[in-house]
Amino acid sequence: MTCEVKTKEDKDRNIKKLCIILGSLVIVIALGFFIAEQVINSVADAREKAEIKARNEKLQTELITKAEKLYKGYYYDEALALLNENIKLESKDDDRIKAEIAKIENAKSSLVKYEGSVEHVFFHSLIIYPELAFDDKGHPAEGYNMWMTTVSEFKKMLPELLKRGYVLYKLSDYIEMDSQNKIKLKDIYLPPGKIPLVISVDDVNYYEYMKLDGFAEKLVLDDKGRVSTQVVTPGGETKITRDGDVIPILDDYVAKHPEFSWRGAKGTIALTGYEGALGYRITDNLPSEKEDQQMVKKIADKMKENGWLFACHSYTHNGYFRTGKVTMAQMRSDIDEWKQKIEPWVGKTNIYISPFGYCLNNNDPRYRYIIESGFNIFCNVGNERKIIVNSDNIIMPRVNLDGFTMTNRKEEVNQHYFNVDDVIDTSRPLINDKLN
Ligand SMILES: [Zn+2]
């Protein structure tokens, strides 16, 4: 009996113990789950914070990279606007952005008015294959040797010009109107030590006589929509290239070195019209020309979007401009024809780049006809490096950077632009013998 009672008591005690143990176990497990959840949550929290931080840092880096590109191309206000906008959105961790803003504001306030010489250099379409240009088959080699520049020379000039402090500047930005509606030179502000440079390219028409002489055939839009060159190799293969003339070479150079261009400025293209423009024969009023006319317009629009300007280089490029014997009637029909047949495709322009670099007196009726036709920037050829300001037009001299100048005015080129010996193409014929 006693034994039985004991057993029952024991049983009860054991059940109680078991209950306590089970209860404790449940509490421990629950606690474990609770702690585990807390740990998981805090780990997730930390990971989320780290992810947000990394994302912000990545965004900031991207933003600074974008702002830095704008800053290098002298788009100070645009770079500041971009950064300031971001500071409003992301107020934390913005030390790097603040430093970038301070740097750009400092650069903007350090700009100085440029007071030095006026630098305008020009080229013709570049020689891609000297072996074809200088072979004296087709067009005589001597003319090419004197008045043309090779692709290899042009590519070597650009870094040298950049090193000397040159920065491309838009020709149309040299002038403005005063309160009396008279023309005046616009102040140019650049970082200290920088020199504004205008580049122009004459006769980007790809004339018939140049075929088979190692030049590009025409400008085209490539599969990425970029203005490129169509070239026929010495082996007879037709290719689309990025270095067949000044335009794609300069576009690519500025993309890589935005500090070589003031706010996206490139060069000015001087077009005649008697064999069309940019390699397209578009001036005979034939229905078959329609497609090419639209193509010239597309290419010109793309170029203008990328900082290029167009200029009238006369319609005929006739010899009577060189001799000064051009009559009033000839001047009138020349200008009118350019405006009728070329302007519709490349757009209105106020720049006239004279063929053969001729210049006329400001009061000469033939000169007045040019000015009154809407051209108030007149560019001749000369190395005065000064602009003449008339009441309704300016005359800006240009220096040809070609075989003639590199050979006969070597010291001047060395002094102003680059060391000739480092640049000049060794495949040129002996120019000294012919020119001196
Ligand atoms: Zn010309």
GROMACS .gro file of C-alpha atoms and ligand atoms in nm:
model
  437
    1MET     CA    1   0.000   0.000   0.000
    2THR     CA    2   0.275   0.240   0.112
    3CYS     CA    3   0.462   0.139  -0.189
    4GLU     CA    4   0.163   0.213  -0.411
    5VAL     CA    5   0.119   0.564  -0.253
    6LYS     CA    6   0.485   0.638  -0.298
    7THR     CA    7   0.463   0.540  -0.655
    8LYS     CA    8   0.171   0.773  -0.716
    9GLU     CA    9   0.344   1.061  -0.540
   10ASP     CA   10   0.655   0.989  -0.743
   11LYS     CA   11   0.451   0.984  -1.056
   12ASP     CA   12   0.295   1.322  -0.978
   13ARG     CA   13   0.636   1.465  -0.896
   14ASN     CA   14   0.777   1.326  -1.214
   15ILE     CA   15   0.493   1.469  -1.420
   16LYS     CA   16   0.546   1.805  -1.250
   17LYS     CA   17   0.920   1.785  -1.326
   18LEU     CA   18   0.847   1.693  -1.681
   19CYS     CA   19   0.607   1.982  -1.711
   20ILE     CA   20   0.869   2.219  -1.574
   21ILE     CA   21   1.131   2.081  -1.807
   22LEU     CA   22   0.898   2.097  -2.105
   23GLY     CA   23   0.789   2.449  -2.009
   24SER     CA   24   1.150   2.559  -1.974
   25LEU     CA   25   1.232   2.396  -2.303
   26VAL     CA   26   0.951   2.581  -2.476
   27ILE     CA   27   1.072   2.907  -2.321
   28VAL     CA   28   1.431   2.835  -2.420
   29ILE     CA   29   1.328   2.747  -2.775
   30ALA     CA   30   1.106   3.053  -2.799
   31LEU     CA   31   1.386   3.265  -2.662
   32GLY     CA   32   1.620   3.104  -2.910
   33PHE     CA   33   1.387   3.182  -3.197
   34PHE     CA   34   1.348   3.535  -3.067
   35ILE     CA   35   1.724   3.590  -3.039
   36ALA     CA   36   1.785   3.427  -3.373
   37GLU     CA   37   1.527   3.655  -3.532
   38GLN     CA   38   1.687   3.958  -3.371
   39VAL     CA   39   2.028   3.853  -3.498
   40ILE     CA   40   1.891   3.785  -3.846
   41ASN     CA   41   1.712   4.120  -3.844
   42SER     CA   42   2.016   4.312  -3.736
   43VAL     CA   43   2.232   4.133  -3.994
   44ALA     CA   44   1.973   4.214  -4.261
   45ASP     CA   45   1.963   4.571  -4.133
   46ALA     CA   46   2.338   4.606  -4.153
   47ARG     CA   47   2.341   4.450  -4.497
   48GLU     CA   48   2.066   4.682  -4.615
   49LYS     CA   49   2.252   4.983  -4.478
   50ALA     CA   50   2.572   4.868  -4.644
   51GLU     CA   51   2.384   4.818  -4.969
   52ILE     CA   52   2.229   5.165  -4.951
   53LYS     CA   53   2.570   5.313  -4.872
   54ALA     CA   54   2.731   5.128  -5.162
   55ARG     CA   55   2.446   5.232  -5.393
   56ASN     CA   56   2.480   5.596  -5.287
   57GLU     CA   57   2.854   5.585  -5.331
   58LYS     CA   58   2.811   5.436  -5.676
   59LEU     CA   59   2.556   5.704  -5.767
   60GLN     CA   60   2.790   5.973  -5.636
   61THR     CA   61   3.082   5.833  -5.832
   62GLU     CA   62   2.870   5.826  -6.147
   63LEU     CA   63   2.752   6.177  -6.078
   64ILE     CA   64   3.103   6.307  -6.015
   65THR     CA   65   3.223   6.138  -6.335
   66LYS     CA   66   2.945   6.311  -6.530
   67ALA     CA   67   3.013   6.646  -6.363
   68GLU     CA   68   3.387   6.605  -6.419
   69LYS     CA   69   3.332   6.554  -6.794
   70LEU     CA   70   3.118   6.870  -6.810
   71TYR     CA   71   3.378   7.059  -6.604
   72LYS     CA   72   3.663   6.950  -6.831
   73GLY     CA   73   3.468   7.076  -7.133
   74TYR     CA   74   3.416   7.410  -6.950
   75TYR     CA   75   3.042   7.353  -6.892
   76TYR     CA   76   3.077   7.493  -6.540
   77ASP     CA   77   2.716   7.598  -6.483
   78GLU     CA   78   2.582   7.271  -6.617
   79ALA     CA   79   2.818   7.071  -6.392
   80LEU     CA   80   2.722   7.278  -6.086
   81ALA     CA   81   2.351   7.244  -6.160
   82LEU     CA   82   2.388   6.867  -6.182
   83LEU     CA   83   2.574   6.843  -5.850
   84ASN     CA   84   2.354   7.088  -5.661
   85GLU     CA   85   2.043   6.906  -5.776
   86ASN     CA   86   2.183   6.585  -5.633
   87ILE     CA   87   2.272   6.740  -5.300
   88LYS     CA   88   1.904   6.817  -5.247
   89LEU     CA   89   1.810   6.455  -5.315
   90GLU     CA   90   2.087   6.285  -5.116
   91SER     CA   91   2.178   6.502  -4.825
   92LYS     CA   92   2.403   6.242  -4.656
   93ASP     CA   93   2.762   6.149  -4.736
   94ASP     CA   94   2.811   6.433  -4.980
   95ASP     CA   95   3.167   6.533  -4.891
   96ARG     CA   96   3.300   6.427  -5.228
   97ILE     CA   97   3.023   6.617  -5.406
   98LYS     CA   98   3.089   6.926  -5.194
   99ALA     CA   99   3.459   6.908  -5.282
  100GLU     CA  100   3.371   6.875  -5.652
  101ILE     CA  101   3.138   7.177  -5.633
  102ALA     CA  102   3.410   7.384  -5.462
  103LYS     CA  103   3.662   7.288  -5.733
  104ILE     CA  104   3.428   7.385  -6.017
  105GLU     CA  105   3.320   7.712  -5.854
  106ASN     CA  106   3.685   7.798  -5.808
  107ALA     CA  107   3.763   7.722  -6.175
  108LYS     CA  108   3.468   7.935  -6.286
  109SER     CA  109   3.575   8.233  -6.078
  110SER     CA  110   3.936   8.199  -6.200
  111LEU     CA  111   3.851   8.264  -6.568
  112VAL     CA  112   4.040   8.559  -6.717
  113LYS     CA  113   3.971   8.781  -7.016
  114TYR     CA  114   4.181   8.670  -7.313
  115GLU     CA  115   4.392   8.955  -7.451
  116GLY     CA  116   4.642   8.772  -7.674
  117SER     CA  117   4.676   8.724  -8.049
  118VAL     CA  118   4.392   8.594  -8.266
  119GLU     CA  119   4.466   8.238  -8.372
  120HIS     CA  120   4.277   8.092  -8.665
  121VAL     CA  121   4.432   7.804  -8.855
  122PHE     CA  122   4.293   7.624  -9.154
  123PHE     CA  123   4.331   7.307  -9.355
  124HIS     CA  124   4.194   7.148  -9.667
  125SER     CA  125   4.058   6.795  -9.677
  126LEU     CA  126   4.334   6.573  -9.544
  127ILE     CA  127   4.551   6.341  -9.751
  128ILE     CA  128   4.491   5.988  -9.626
  129TYR     CA  129   4.728   5.807  -9.862
  130PRO     CA  130   5.037   6.020  -9.940
  131GLU     CA  131   5.155   5.753 -10.183
  132LEU     CA  132   4.853   5.834 -10.402
  133ALA     CA  133   4.854   6.212 -10.353
  134PHE     CA  134   5.225   6.250 -10.425
  135ASP     CA  135   5.252   6.001 -10.711
  136ASP     CA  136   5.203   6.279 -10.969
  137LYS     CA  137   4.935   6.076 -11.141
  138GLY     CA  138   4.607   6.263 -11.180
  139HIS     CA  139   4.635   6.603 -11.010
  140PRO     CA  140   4.998   6.731 -10.989
  141ALA     CA  141   5.168   6.639 -10.662
  142GLU     CA  142   5.308   6.989 -10.615
  143GLY     CA  143   4.972   7.149 -10.540
  144TYR     CA  144   4.886   6.882 -10.284
  145ASN     CA  145   5.232   6.911 -10.132
  146MET     CA  146   5.197   7.285 -10.083
  147TRP     CA  147   4.835   7.334  -9.982
  148MET     CA  148   4.737   7.011  -9.814
  149THR     CA  149   4.804   6.839  -9.483
  150THR     CA  150   4.819   6.465  -9.426
  151VAL     CA  151   4.611   6.266  -9.176
  152SER     CA  152   4.929   6.167  -8.994
  153GLU     CA  153   5.036   6.533  -8.959
  154PHE     CA  154   4.695   6.647  -8.840
  155LYS     CA  155   4.680   6.371  -8.578
  156LYS     CA  156   5.023   6.474  -8.449
  157MET     CA  157   4.931   6.845  -8.436
  158LEU     CA  158   4.634   6.807  -8.201
  159PRO     CA  159   4.817   6.695  -7.883
  160GLU     CA  160   5.086   6.957  -7.952
  161LEU     CA  161   4.826   7.233  -7.979
  162LEU     CA  162   4.661   7.109  -7.658
  163LYS     CA  163   4.998   7.111  -7.479
  164ARG     CA  164   5.053   7.474  -7.583
  165GLY     CA  165   4.725   7.574  -7.418
  166TYR     CA  166   4.501   7.596  -7.723
  167VAL     CA  167   4.130   7.543  -7.682
  168LEU     CA  168   3.886   7.531  -7.973
  169TYR     CA  169   3.657   7.832  -7.975
  170LYS     CA  170   3.345   7.894  -8.185
  171LEU     CA  171   3.404   8.145  -8.465
  172SER     CA  172   3.051   8.285  -8.432
  173ASP     CA  173   3.119   8.360  -8.064
  174TYR     CA  174   3.384   8.622  -8.148
  175ILE     CA  175   3.127   8.894  -8.218
  176GLU     CA  176   2.818   9.056  -8.073
  177MET     CA  177   2.607   9.367  -8.141
  178ASP     CA  178   2.638   9.681  -7.928
  179SER     CA  179   2.345   9.901  -7.825
  180GLN     CA  180   2.369  10.091  -8.157
  181ASN     CA  181   2.350   9.762  -8.344
  182LYS     CA  182   2.712   9.791  -8.449
  183ILE     CA  183   2.935   9.489  -8.449
  184LYS     CA  184   3.190   9.453  -8.171
  185LEU     CA  185   3.425   9.184  -8.050
  186LYS     CA  186   3.285   8.978  -7.769
  187ASP     CA  187   3.499   8.933  -7.459
  188ILE     CA  188   3.645   8.586  -7.429
  189TYR     CA  189   3.699   8.441  -7.082
  190LEU     CA  190   3.916   8.132  -7.044
  191PRO     CA  191   4.120   7.962  -6.772
  192PRO     CA  192   4.455   8.141  -6.728
  193GLY     CA  193   4.709   8.038  -6.993
  194LYS     CA  194   4.451   7.910  -7.242
  195ILE     CA  195   4.446   8.045  -7.600
  196PRO     CA  196   4.127   8.037  -7.809
  197LEU     CA  197   4.176   7.862  -8.142
  198VAL     CA  198   3.955   7.863  -8.448
  199ILE     CA  199   4.000   7.579  -8.697
  200SER     CA  200   3.846   7.592  -9.041
  201VAL     CA  201   3.851   7.342  -9.324
  202ASP     CA  202   3.823   7.463  -9.682
  203ASP     CA  203   3.658   7.294  -9.978
  204VAL     CA  204   3.503   6.999  -9.798
  205ASN     CA  205   3.345   6.918 -10.133
  206TYR     CA  206   3.562   6.621 -10.238
  207TYR     CA  207   3.603   6.745 -10.594
  208GLU     CA  208   3.618   6.510 -10.890
  209TYR     CA  209   3.984   6.593 -10.956
  210MET     CA  210   4.081   6.452 -10.613
  211LYS     CA  211   3.944   6.105 -10.686
  212LEU     CA  212   4.219   5.841 -10.691
  213ASP     CA  213   4.455   6.083 -10.515
  214GLY     CA  214   4.416   5.940 -10.165
  215PHE     CA  215   4.143   6.160 -10.015
  216ALA     CA  216   3.807   6.058  -9.871
  217GLU     CA  217   3.520   6.033 -10.122
  218LYS     CA  218   3.249   6.182  -9.907
  219LEU     CA  219   3.119   6.227  -9.555
  220VAL     CA  220   2.862   5.968  -9.445
  221LEU     CA  221   2.668   5.870  -9.136
  222ASP     CA  222   2.805   5.541  -9.003
  223ASP     CA  223   2.600   5.264  -8.840
  224LYS     CA  224   2.616   5.453  -8.508
  225GLY     CA  225   2.490   5.774  -8.670
  226ARG     CA  226   2.830   5.945  -8.646
  227VAL     CA  227   2.969   6.163  -8.923
  228SER     CA  228   3.245   5.949  -9.073
  229THR     CA  229   3.443   5.928  -9.395
  230GLN     CA  230   3.393   5.701  -9.694
  231VAL     CA  231   3.731   5.605  -9.825
  232VAL     CA  232   3.862   5.396 -10.113
  233THR     CA  233   4.186   5.222 -10.016
  234PRO     CA  234   4.481   5.196 -10.259
  235GLY     CA  235   4.369   4.834 -10.305
  236GLY     CA  236   4.028   4.953 -10.428
  237GLU     CA  237   3.824   4.858 -10.120
  238THR     CA  238   3.553   5.101 -10.005
  239LYS     CA  239   3.552   5.154  -9.628
  240ILE     CA  240   3.381   5.376  -9.371
  241THR     CA  241   3.649   5.518  -9.140
  242ARG     CA  242   3.687   5.751  -8.842
  243ASP     CA  243   4.004   5.917  -8.965
  244GLY     CA  244   3.956   6.006  -9.329
  245ASP     CA  245   3.933   6.382  -9.269
  246VAL     CA  246   3.942   6.657  -9.008
  247ILE     CA  247   3.581   6.607  -8.897
  248PRO     CA  248   3.579   6.255  -8.745
  249ILE     CA  249   3.939   6.295  -8.620
  250LEU     CA  250   3.854   6.613  -8.431
  251ASP     CA  251   3.522   6.473  -8.303
  252ASP     CA  252   3.701   6.170  -8.158
  253TYR     CA  253   3.988   6.379  -8.019
  254VAL     CA  254   3.754   6.615  -7.835
  255ALA     CA  255   3.550   6.320  -7.701
  256LYS     CA  256   3.873   6.192  -7.547
  257HIS     CA  257   4.010   6.534  -7.450
  258PRO     CA  258   3.713   6.760  -7.368
  259GLU     CA  259   3.960   7.022  -7.238
  260PHE     CA  260   4.057   7.091  -7.603
  261SER     CA  261   3.716   7.244  -7.680
  262TRP     CA  262   3.544   7.539  -7.516
  263ARG     CA  263   3.187   7.419  -7.456
  264GLY     CA  264   3.187   7.171  -7.745
  265ALA     CA  265   3.326   7.402  -8.014
  266LYS     CA  266   3.475   7.224  -8.317
  267GLY     CA  267   3.561   7.386  -8.649
  268THR     CA  268   3.408   7.572  -8.942
  269ILE     CA  269   3.354   7.401  -9.276
  270ALA     CA  270   3.400   7.625  -9.580
  271LEU     CA  271   3.194   7.501  -9.876
  272THR     CA  272   3.184   7.602 -10.238
  273GLY     CA  273   2.901   7.462 -10.448
  274TYR     CA  274   2.999   7.402 -10.807
  275GLU     CA  275   3.044   7.032 -10.741
  276GLY     CA  276   2.794   7.007 -10.459
  277ALA     CA  277   2.886   6.969 -10.095
  278LEU     CA  278   3.047   6.712  -9.863
  279GLY     CA  279   3.100   6.474 -10.156
  280TYR     CA  280   2.742   6.484 -10.290
  281ARG     CA  281   2.658   6.634 -10.629
  282ILE     CA  282   2.342   6.821 -10.546
  283THR     CA  283   2.330   7.142 -10.748
  284ASP     CA  284   2.197   7.051 -11.091
  285ASN     CA  285   1.831   7.061 -10.994
  286LEU     CA  286   1.774   6.700 -11.098
  287PRO     CA  287   1.506   6.487 -10.932
  288SER     CA  288   1.771   6.219 -10.881
  289GLU     CA  289   1.960   6.456 -10.647
  290LYS     CA  290   1.682   6.469 -10.390
  291GLU     CA  291   1.810   6.181 -10.181
  292ASP     CA  292   2.163   6.323 -10.170
  293GLN     CA  293   2.032   6.669 -10.081
  294GLN     CA  294   1.853   6.516  -9.782
  295MET     CA  295   2.170   6.328  -9.690
  296VAL     CA  296   2.375   6.651  -9.694
  297LYS     CA  297   2.114   6.810  -9.470
  298LYS     CA  298   2.122   6.516  -9.228
  299ILE     CA  299   2.502   6.521  -9.209
  300ALA     CA  300   2.514   6.899  -9.172
  301ASP     CA  301   2.250   6.889  -8.896
  302LYS     CA  302   2.446   6.624  -8.710
  303MET     CA  303   2.766   6.826  -8.744
  304LYS     CA  304   2.602   7.146  -8.618
  305GLU     CA  305   2.466   6.950  -8.322
  306ASN     CA  306   2.828   6.849  -8.250
  307GLY     CA  307   2.972   7.202  -8.252
  308TRP     CA  308   3.058   7.249  -8.621
  309LEU     CA  309   2.974   7.562  -8.821
  310PHE     CA  310   2.941   7.612  -9.195
  311ALA     CA  311   3.071   7.897  -9.408
  312CYS     CA  312   3.033   8.016  -9.764
  313HIS     CA  313   3.359   7.973  -9.957
  314SER     CA  314   3.210   8.127 -10.275
  315TYR     CA  315   3.009   7.913 -10.515
  316THR     CA  316   3.251   7.894 -10.807
  317HIS     CA  317   3.597   7.929 -10.645
  318ASN     CA  318   3.679   8.097 -10.975
  319GLY     CA  319   4.027   8.230 -11.052
  320TYR     CA  320   3.891   8.584 -11.079
  321PHE     CA  321   3.875   8.598 -10.700
  322ARG     CA  322   4.249   8.540 -10.681
  323THR     CA  323   4.336   8.805 -10.939
  324GLY     CA  324   4.089   9.053 -10.789
  325LYS     CA  325   3.920   9.086 -11.129
  326VAL     CA  326   3.585   8.958 -11.012
  327THR     CA  327   3.315   9.194 -11.141
  328MET     CA  328   3.015   9.313 -10.947
  329ALA     CA  329   2.788   9.094 -11.162
  330GLN     CA  330   3.007   8.790 -11.101
  331MET     CA  331   3.015   8.852 -10.727
  332ARG     CA  332   2.640   8.893 -10.718
  333SER     CA  333   2.565   8.572 -10.906
  334ASP     CA  334   2.827   8.378 -10.711
  335ILE     CA  335   2.684   8.472 -10.371
  336ASP     CA  336   2.325   8.430 -10.489
  337GLU     CA  337   2.394   8.086 -10.629
  338TRP     CA  338   2.553   7.969 -10.305
  339LYS     CA  339   2.253   8.092 -10.112
  340GLN     CA  340   2.013   7.919 -10.350
  341LYS     CA  341   2.189   7.588 -10.390
  342ILE     CA  342   2.399   7.522 -10.078
  343GLU     CA  343   2.240   7.718  -9.794
  344PRO     CA  344   1.911   7.519  -9.804
  345TRP     CA  345   2.103   7.204  -9.704
  346VAL     CA  346   2.365   7.334  -9.459
  347GLY     CA  347   2.163   7.621  -9.314
  348LYS     CA  348   2.208   7.997  -9.292
  349THR     CA  349   2.551   8.123  -9.195
  350ASN     CA  350   2.708   8.464  -9.125
  351ILE     CA  351   3.061   8.342  -9.211
  352TYR     CA  352   3.231   8.397  -9.547
  353ILE     CA  353   3.569   8.234  -9.599
  354SER     CA  354   3.722   8.384  -9.911
  355PRO     CA  355   3.856   8.153 -10.186
  356PHE     CA  356   4.234   8.192 -10.232
  357GLY     CA  357   4.221   8.408  -9.916
  358TYR     CA  358   4.144   8.727 -10.111
  359CYS     CA  359   4.043   9.044  -9.932
  360LEU     CA  360   3.866   9.357 -10.056
  361ASN     CA  361   3.830   9.706  -9.913
  362ASN     CA  362   3.537   9.754  -9.678
  363ASN     CA  363   3.388  10.019  -9.910
  364ASP     CA  364   3.427   9.815 -10.227
  365PRO     CA  365   3.079   9.751 -10.371
  366ARG     CA  366   3.167   9.385 -10.427
  367TYR     CA  367   3.263   9.351 -10.060
  368ARG     CA  368   2.949   9.539  -9.959
  369TYR     CA  369   2.747   9.283 -10.154
  370ILE     CA  370   2.893   9.001  -9.944
  371ILE     CA  371   2.825   9.185  -9.616
  372GLU     CA  372   2.474   9.287  -9.718
  373SER     CA  373   2.397   8.925  -9.808
  374GLY     CA  374   2.425   8.841  -9.438
  375PHE     CA  375   2.793   8.753  -9.397
  376ASN     CA  376   2.942   8.968  -9.121
  377ILE     CA  377   3.244   8.751  -9.041
  378PHE     CA  378   3.486   8.763  -9.335
  379CYS     CA  379   3.797   8.544  -9.320
  380ASN     CA  380   4.092   8.601  -9.551
  381VAL     CA  381   4.440   8.447  -9.533
  382GLY     CA  382   4.715   8.624  -9.341
  383ASN     CA  383   4.929   8.597  -9.031
  384GLU     CA  384   4.860   8.937  -8.871
  385ARG     CA  385   4.678   8.757  -8.588
  386LYS     CA  386   4.450   9.057  -8.539
  387ILE     CA  387   4.087   9.116  -8.625
  388ILE     CA  388   3.982   9.427  -8.819
  389VAL     CA  389   3.650   9.552  -8.683
  390ASN     CA  390   3.429   9.749  -8.925
  391SER     CA  391   3.091   9.884  -8.822
  392ASP     CA  392   2.899   9.593  -8.972
  393ASN     CA  393   3.159   9.322  -9.021
  394ILE     CA  394   3.491   9.186  -8.904
  395ILE     CA  395   3.787   9.058  -9.103
  396MET     CA  396   3.974   8.772  -8.940
  397PRO     CA  397   4.296   8.644  -9.098
  398ARG     CA  398   4.375   8.273  -9.104
  399VAL     CA  399   4.701   8.079  -9.120
  400ASN     CA  400   4.724   7.772  -9.345
  401LEU     CA  401   4.891   7.481  -9.163
  402ASP     CA  402   5.004   7.292  -9.472
  403GLY     CA  403   5.319   7.184  -9.655
  404PHE     CA  404   5.387   7.540  -9.774
  405THR     CA  405   5.373   7.701  -9.428
  406MET     CA  406   5.547   7.417  -9.245
  407THR     CA  407   5.834   7.442  -9.493
  408ASN     CA  408   5.862   7.812  -9.572
  409ARG     CA  409   5.756   7.957  -9.236
  410LYS     CA  410   5.889   7.686  -9.012
  411GLU     CA  411   6.004   7.923  -8.736
  412GLU     CA  412   5.663   8.086  -8.716
  413VAL     CA  413   5.495   7.745  -8.687
  414ASN     CA  414   5.750   7.632  -8.426
  415GLN     CA  415   5.687   7.947  -8.227
  416HIS     CA  416   5.309   7.946  -8.240
  417TYR     CA  417   5.182   7.591  -8.281
  418PHE     CA  418   5.417   7.295  -8.273
  419ASN     CA  419   5.763   7.178  -8.362
  420VAL     CA  420   5.749   7.120  -8.740
  421ASP     CA  421   6.011   6.843  -8.735
  422ASP     CA  422   5.796   6.641  -8.495
  423VAL     CA  423   5.491   6.668  -8.718
  424ILE     CA  424   5.582   6.695  -9.087
  425ASP     CA  425   5.519   6.384  -9.295
  426THR     CA  426   5.844   6.232  -9.420
  427SER     CA  427   5.659   6.095  -9.722
  428ARG     CA  428   5.628   6.447  -9.866
  429PRO     CA  429   5.838   6.513 -10.180
  430LEU     CA  430   6.126   6.757 -10.138
  431ILE     CA  431   5.917   7.069 -10.101
  432ASN     CA  432   6.219   7.296 -10.038
  433ASP     CA  433   6.352   7.253 -10.390
  434LYS     CA  434   6.021   7.352 -10.542
  435LEU     CA  435   5.923   7.640 -10.320
  436ASN     CA  436   6.239   7.828 -10.235
  437ZN      ZN  437   3.936   7.696 -10.133
   0.00000   0.00000   0.00000
